[in-house]
Amino acid sequence: EILKTSDLSFYDVVVCVDAEALQQLRGFGGLPASVVELGDFGPYL
């Protein structure tokens, strides 16, 4: 899914598959209240 910064306000929880995705999400600013990073488990999904 392509994320727009304006879309973040519609989500209560965001799941990132790895640390790089989390860093990019932080770059958008205004993170939702709950952000889950799957770490090493992400690639297996």
Short mmCIF file of C-alpha atoms in Angstrom, two decimals:
data_model
loop_
_atom_site.label_atom_id
_atom_site.label_comp_id
_atom_site.label_asym_id
_atom_site.label_seq_id
_atom_site.Cartn_x
_atom_site.Cartn_y
_atom_site.Cartn_z
CA GLU A 1 0.00 0.00 0.00
CA ILE A 2 1.27 3.45 -0.84
CA LEU A 3 1.19 5.65 2.24
CA LYS A 4 0.45 9.34 2.22
CA THR A 5 1.14 11.42 5.29
CA SER A 6 -2.47 12.55 5.36
CA ASP A 7 -3.59 8.89 5.57
CA LEU A 8 -1.85 8.32 8.93
CA SER A 9 -4.69 10.03 10.76
CA PHE A 10 -7.08 7.23 9.68
CA TYR A 11 -5.08 4.45 11.39
CA ASP A 12 -5.01 3.55 15.09
CA VAL A 13 -2.29 0.91 14.64
CA VAL A 14 0.42 0.65 12.00
CA VAL A 15 2.51 -2.51 11.51
CA CYS A 16 6.00 -2.21 10.00
CA VAL A 17 7.66 -5.33 8.62
CA ASP A 18 11.18 -4.23 9.51
CA ALA A 19 13.23 -1.47 11.11
CA GLU A 20 13.77 0.29 7.78
CA ALA A 21 10.02 0.63 7.25
CA LEU A 22 9.70 2.03 10.76
CA GLN A 23 12.42 4.61 10.08
CA GLN A 24 10.67 5.72 6.91
CA LEU A 25 7.38 6.00 8.77
CA ARG A 26 9.04 8.13 11.44
CA GLY A 27 10.28 10.39 8.63
CA PHE A 28 6.67 11.25 7.81
CA GLY A 29 6.14 12.59 11.34
CA GLY A 30 2.91 12.37 13.31
CA LEU A 31 3.00 8.65 14.07
CA PRO A 32 -0.21 6.92 15.16
CA ALA A 33 -0.49 6.00 18.84
CA SER A 34 0.47 2.34 18.24
CA VAL A 35 3.26 1.33 15.90
CA VAL A 36 4.34 -2.32 15.85
CA GLU A 37 7.63 -3.36 14.30
CA LEU A 38 7.80 -7.06 13.46
CA GLY A 39 11.59 -7.17 13.38
CA ASP A 40 13.05 -10.49 12.25
CA PHE A 41 9.60 -12.05 11.91
CA GLY A 42 8.47 -9.59 9.20
CA PRO A 43 10.12 -11.27 6.16
CA TYR A 44 8.40 -14.56 6.96
CA LEU A 45 4.96 -13.06 6.45
#
